[in-house]
Structures are given as structure tokens and as C-alpha cells.
mmCIF file of C-alpha atoms in Angstrom:
data_model
loop_
_atom_site.group_PDB
_atom_site.id
_atom_site.type_symbol
_atom_site.label_atom_id
_atom_site.label_comp_id
_atom_site.label_asym_id
_atom_site.label_seq_id
_atom_site.Cartn_x
_atom_site.Cartn_y
_atom_site.Cartn_z
ATOM 1 C CA MET A 1 25.782 7.752 -46.518
ATOM 2 C CA ARG A 2 28.068 4.690 -45.499
ATOM 3 C CA THR A 3 25.967 4.462 -42.455
ATOM 4 C CA THR A 4 22.782 4.401 -43.998
ATOM 5 C CA ALA A 5 24.370 1.762 -46.688
ATOM 6 C CA ILE A 6 25.104 -0.463 -43.135
ATOM 7 C CA ALA A 7 21.714 0.266 -41.413
ATOM 8 C CA ALA A 8 20.189 -0.728 -44.504
ATOM 9 C CA GLY A 9 21.868 -4.009 -44.985
ATOM 10 C CA PHE A 10 21.370 -4.914 -41.005
ATOM 11 C CA PHE A 11 17.730 -4.303 -41.422
ATOM 12 C CA ALA A 12 17.015 -6.723 -44.498
ATOM 13 C CA THR A 13 19.566 -9.374 -43.273
ATOM 14 C CA LEU A 14 16.977 -8.880 -39.917
ATOM 15 C CA VAL A 15 13.587 -9.109 -42.178
ATOM 16 C CA ALA A 16 15.114 -12.127 -44.352
ATOM 17 C CA ALA A 17 16.159 -14.347 -41.193
ATOM 18 C CA THR A 18 12.593 -13.109 -39.685
ATOM 19 C CA PRO A 19 10.320 -16.748 -41.131
ATOM 20 C CA ALA A 20 13.867 -18.944 -39.699
ATOM 21 C CA PHE A 21 13.436 -17.317 -36.530
ATOM 22 C CA ALA A 22 9.365 -17.598 -35.834
ATOM 23 C CA GLN A 23 8.300 -20.541 -34.423
ATOM 24 C CA THR A 24 4.976 -22.351 -33.967
ATOM 25 C CA THR A 25 4.471 -23.648 -30.535
ATOM 26 C CA THR A 26 1.372 -25.335 -29.076
ATOM 27 C CA THR A 27 0.937 -25.216 -25.722
ATOM 28 C CA SER A 28 -2.139 -27.548 -24.016
ATOM 29 C CA PRO A 29 -4.467 -25.921 -21.414
ATOM 30 C CA GLU A 30 -2.948 -27.672 -18.367
ATOM 31 C CA GLU A 31 0.230 -25.434 -19.309
ATOM 32 C CA THR A 32 -1.584 -22.064 -20.039
ATOM 33 C CA THR A 33 -2.538 -21.388 -16.288
ATOM 34 C CA SER A 34 -0.654 -18.656 -14.781
ATOM 35 C CA ALA A 35 1.117 -19.126 -11.189
ATOM 36 C CA PRO A 36 -1.199 -18.200 -8.161
ATOM 37 C CA ILE A 37 -1.390 -14.698 -6.753
ATOM 38 C CA PRO A 38 0.492 -14.112 -3.430
ATOM 39 C CA THR A 39 -1.779 -13.863 -0.826
ATOM 40 C CA TRP A 40 -1.082 -10.656 1.679
ATOM 41 C CA LEU A 41 -3.127 -8.337 3.600
ATOM 42 C CA LYS A 42 -1.706 -4.692 4.370
ATOM 43 C CA LEU A 43 -3.131 -1.928 6.447
ATOM 44 C CA SER A 44 -2.303 2.093 5.759
ATOM 45 C CA ALA A 45 -1.502 2.481 9.447
ATOM 46 C CA TYR A 46 0.278 -0.562 11.789
ATOM 47 C CA SER A 47 -0.664 1.541 14.337
ATOM 48 C CA GLY A 48 -2.696 4.376 15.965
ATOM 49 C CA HIS A 49 -5.417 5.755 18.364
ATOM 50 C CA ALA A 50 -9.070 5.321 19.187
ATOM 51 C CA GLY A 51 -11.481 6.548 16.462
ATOM 52 C CA GLU A 52 -8.436 6.919 13.798
ATOM 53 C CA GLN A 53 -9.741 5.187 10.286
ATOM 54 C CA VAL A 54 -7.425 3.015 8.711
ATOM 55 C CA SER A 55 -7.946 1.336 5.157
ATOM 56 C CA VAL A 56 -7.395 -2.175 4.660
ATOM 57 C CA ALA A 57 -6.130 -3.478 1.087
ATOM 58 C CA ALA A 58 -5.656 -7.306 0.536
ATOM 59 C CA ALA A 59 -4.962 -9.813 -2.302
ATOM 60 C CA CYS A 60 -6.823 -13.379 -2.711
ATOM 61 C CA ASP A 61 -7.601 -15.338 -5.729
ATOM 62 C CA ALA A 62 -9.929 -17.650 -4.189
ATOM 63 C CA GLU A 63 -13.148 -17.392 -1.907
ATOM 64 C CA ALA A 64 -12.454 -14.396 0.917
ATOM 65 C CA SER A 65 -13.678 -14.338 4.390
ATOM 66 C CA PRO A 66 -14.888 -11.227 6.154
ATOM 67 C CA LEU A 67 -12.131 -9.320 8.473
ATOM 68 C CA THR A 68 -11.151 -10.096 11.797
ATOM 69 C CA THR A 69 -10.324 -8.060 14.821
ATOM 70 C CA ARG A 70 -10.724 -6.556 17.936
ATOM 71 C CA ALA A 71 -8.484 -3.426 17.266
ATOM 72 C CA LEU A 72 -10.409 -2.213 14.167
ATOM 73 C CA ARG A 73 -14.710 -1.596 13.470
ATOM 74 C CA VAL A 74 -14.773 -2.508 9.999
ATOM 75 C CA THR A 75 -16.870 0.540 8.541
ATOM 76 C CA GLN A 76 -16.987 -0.796 4.519
ATOM 77 C CA PRO A 77 -16.463 -4.745 4.465
ATOM 78 C CA LEU A 78 -13.677 -6.176 2.374
ATOM 79 C CA ALA A 79 -14.866 -6.416 -0.852
ATOM 80 C CA ALA A 80 -13.286 -6.301 -4.924
ATOM 81 C CA ASN A 81 -13.545 -3.495 -7.114
ATOM 82 C CA ALA A 82 -17.306 -2.793 -8.365
ATOM 83 C CA GLU A 83 -16.299 -2.053 -11.873
ATOM 84 C CA GLY A 84 -14.283 -5.489 -11.859
ATOM 85 C CA HIS A 85 -10.616 -4.312 -12.357
ATOM 86 C CA GLN A 86 -8.390 -6.530 -10.489
ATOM 87 C CA PRO A 87 -10.884 -8.903 -8.998
ATOM 88 C CA TRP A 88 -8.252 -10.368 -6.526
ATOM 89 C CA ALA A 89 -7.950 -7.372 -4.995
ATOM 90 C CA LEU A 90 -10.133 -6.366 -1.845
ATOM 91 C CA PHE A 91 -10.504 -3.281 -0.021
ATOM 92 C CA ALA A 92 -12.003 -1.852 3.083
ATOM 93 C CA GLU A 93 -12.386 0.578 5.608
ATOM 94 C CA THR A 94 -12.357 0.704 9.433
ATOM 95 C CA VAL A 95 -11.841 2.462 12.539
ATOM 96 C CA ILE A 96 -9.721 1.794 15.613
ATOM 97 C CA ARG A 97 -11.657 0.664 18.620
ATOM 98 C CA ASP A 98 -11.377 1.805 21.989
ATOM 99 C CA VAL A 99 -9.632 -0.961 23.494
ATOM 100 C CA PRO A 100 -6.547 -1.171 25.970
ATOM 101 C CA GLU A 101 -3.452 -0.231 24.496
ATOM 102 C CA GLY A 102 -1.544 -3.573 22.774
ATOM 103 C CA SER A 103 -1.240 -5.171 19.441
ATOM 104 C CA TYR A 104 -4.259 -7.008 17.963
ATOM 105 C CA PRO A 105 -4.333 -9.805 15.150
ATOM 106 C CA VAL A 106 -6.031 -8.680 12.008
ATOM 107 C CA SER A 107 -6.735 -11.671 9.748
ATOM 108 C CA PHE A 108 -8.820 -13.029 7.097
ATOM 109 C CA HIS A 109 -9.211 -16.435 5.499
ATOM 110 C CA CYS A 110 -8.268 -16.747 1.448
ATOM 111 C CA GLY A 111 -9.364 -20.225 0.259
ATOM 112 C CA GLY A 112 -9.428 -20.976 3.869
ATOM 113 C CA GLU A 113 -6.088 -20.314 4.682
ATOM 114 C CA PRO A 114 -5.584 -17.580 7.636
ATOM 115 C CA VAL A 115 -3.658 -14.047 6.378
ATOM 116 C CA THR A 116 -2.554 -12.425 9.688
ATOM 117 C CA VAL A 117 -1.097 -9.111 10.109
ATOM 118 C CA TYR A 118 -1.068 -7.107 13.638
ATOM 119 C CA PHE A 119 -1.722 -3.722 14.635
ATOM 120 C CA THR A 120 -0.755 -2.019 17.668
ATOM 121 C CA VAL A 121 -3.309 0.046 19.430
ATOM 122 C CA LEU A 122 -1.427 3.087 21.107
ATOM 123 C CA ASP A 123 -2.126 4.442 24.706
ATOM 124 C CA ARG A 124 -5.173 7.196 24.201
ATOM 125 C CA ASP A 125 -3.158 9.695 27.157
ATOM 126 C CA SER A 126 -0.372 9.998 25.038
ATOM 127 C CA SER A 127 -1.495 12.704 22.653
ATOM 128 C CA PRO A 128 -3.984 15.473 22.493
ATOM 129 C CA ALA A 129 -7.544 14.786 21.199
ATOM 130 C CA PRO A 130 -7.959 15.745 17.466
ATOM 131 C CA GLY A 131 -8.448 19.379 17.445
ATOM 132 C CA LYS A 132 -7.026 20.456 20.554
ATOM 133 C CA VAL A 133 -3.563 21.695 21.208
ATOM 134 C CA ASP A 134 -2.062 21.800 24.172
ATOM 135 C CA ARG A 135 -0.408 25.154 24.643
ATOM 136 C CA GLY A 136 0.821 24.685 28.826
ATOM 137 C CA SER A 137 3.551 22.234 27.429
ATOM 138 C CA ALA A 138 6.880 22.434 26.493
ATOM 139 C CA PRO A 139 7.555 22.111 23.522
ATOM 140 C CA SER A 140 9.146 18.396 22.429
ATOM 141 C CA PRO A 141 12.657 17.718 21.298
ATOM 142 C CA GLY A 142 13.049 18.853 17.581
ATOM 143 C CA GLN A 143 10.648 21.704 17.699
ATOM 144 C CA THR A 144 11.449 25.795 17.565
ATOM 145 C CA ARG A 145 11.948 26.759 20.864
ATOM 146 C CA VAL A 146 11.975 30.465 19.466
ATOM 147 C CA VAL A 147 9.647 31.867 17.191
ATOM 148 C CA PRO A 148 11.582 33.622 14.255
ATOM 149 C CA ARG A 149 10.468 37.288 13.793
ATOM 150 C CA GLY A 150 10.343 39.569 10.582
ATOM 151 C CA ALA A 151 11.589 38.774 7.260
ATOM 152 C CA PRO A 152 14.187 35.968 6.476
ATOM 153 C CA GLN A 153 17.602 36.761 6.180
ATOM 154 C CA THR A 154 17.841 35.489 2.637
ATOM 155 C CA GLY A 155 20.899 37.786 0.882
ATOM 156 C CA ASP A 156 20.294 40.848 -1.542
ATOM 157 C CA GLY A 157 20.444 38.905 -4.378
ATOM 158 C CA SER A 158 24.000 39.829 -5.709
ATOM 159 C CA LEU A 159 24.528 36.091 -6.124
ATOM 160 C CA ALA A 160 21.802 35.301 -8.145
ATOM 161 C CA PRO A 161 22.321 34.250 -11.654
#
């Protein structure tokens, strides 16, 4: 009962003081502008082999130029969400081109300012073609060298709760 009385008294004091704490403020249109959205460019992967897909996301609250790079072929151009959500968010789809291995700039311009990240094309001979398994080579480090046989040995259940 005492706790209820203390809580009621605190609540009554808070309600009575609310008009004293409320203030009317006015802002001019110059003060209501928000801070500019940071501009960035992100890739779903920053390295890969020819033929692999790479998704692109960018943020730009100004006029954006098309994506430019030698390493990636743009299959869906840089564009905002069709439903208008987050108009500053841009998305594109690309495929890695068959170019010599190395690091290549990927860029676009936001409001005339360049935004650049780097993508590394890996040697096309360093991995088997998609869907092919090279069974003649030795397993790489970290792989199981002996295939287990039979059921796993997990105990008889006597320690189960």
C-alpha cells in the first residue's frame, strides 16, 4: 500500500510539472535541413573469379552517374528502389568480366564527386570451374583426410538429463 501511495504521489507531481517543462519552439526553414547523407559504395564481394555475380549498393542524395569499371559488367544499372523507399539508396547487379587478375577501381559520381572502391579479379586458374570437382588432387589443408565410417560415437545416453 505504501509503494502505491509513493508511486501515485510521484505520478501526480510529474503530471503537475508537465506544463512547466513544455516549451514552444519555433525553427526557421534554414534550421530544419538535416545533415547530408554520407555517400558510399559497397560491393557484396571485393574479390572473385570471372563469371561470378556481385551486387552493388550505394548511397547518394544527389544526382548519381552510372557505375564505371573494367572488372565488372553491369547487368542491372545503378537505380533507386522502384517503390520509392529510401530514395538515396541505389542498387545494381554485375558479373565479373574475364579480365587479367588484379585490382580494378569501381566508381560512380554523386553530385559530381567521385566515389571509388577497389575490386580484385582473381586468377581464373586458381579454382575449378563451377560444377566441376577435381578428384585427382590431394585434399587441401584443413580438410578431412579419412572419411569416417559407421555411426557417430555419441555415448549411450546415460548422461542425458
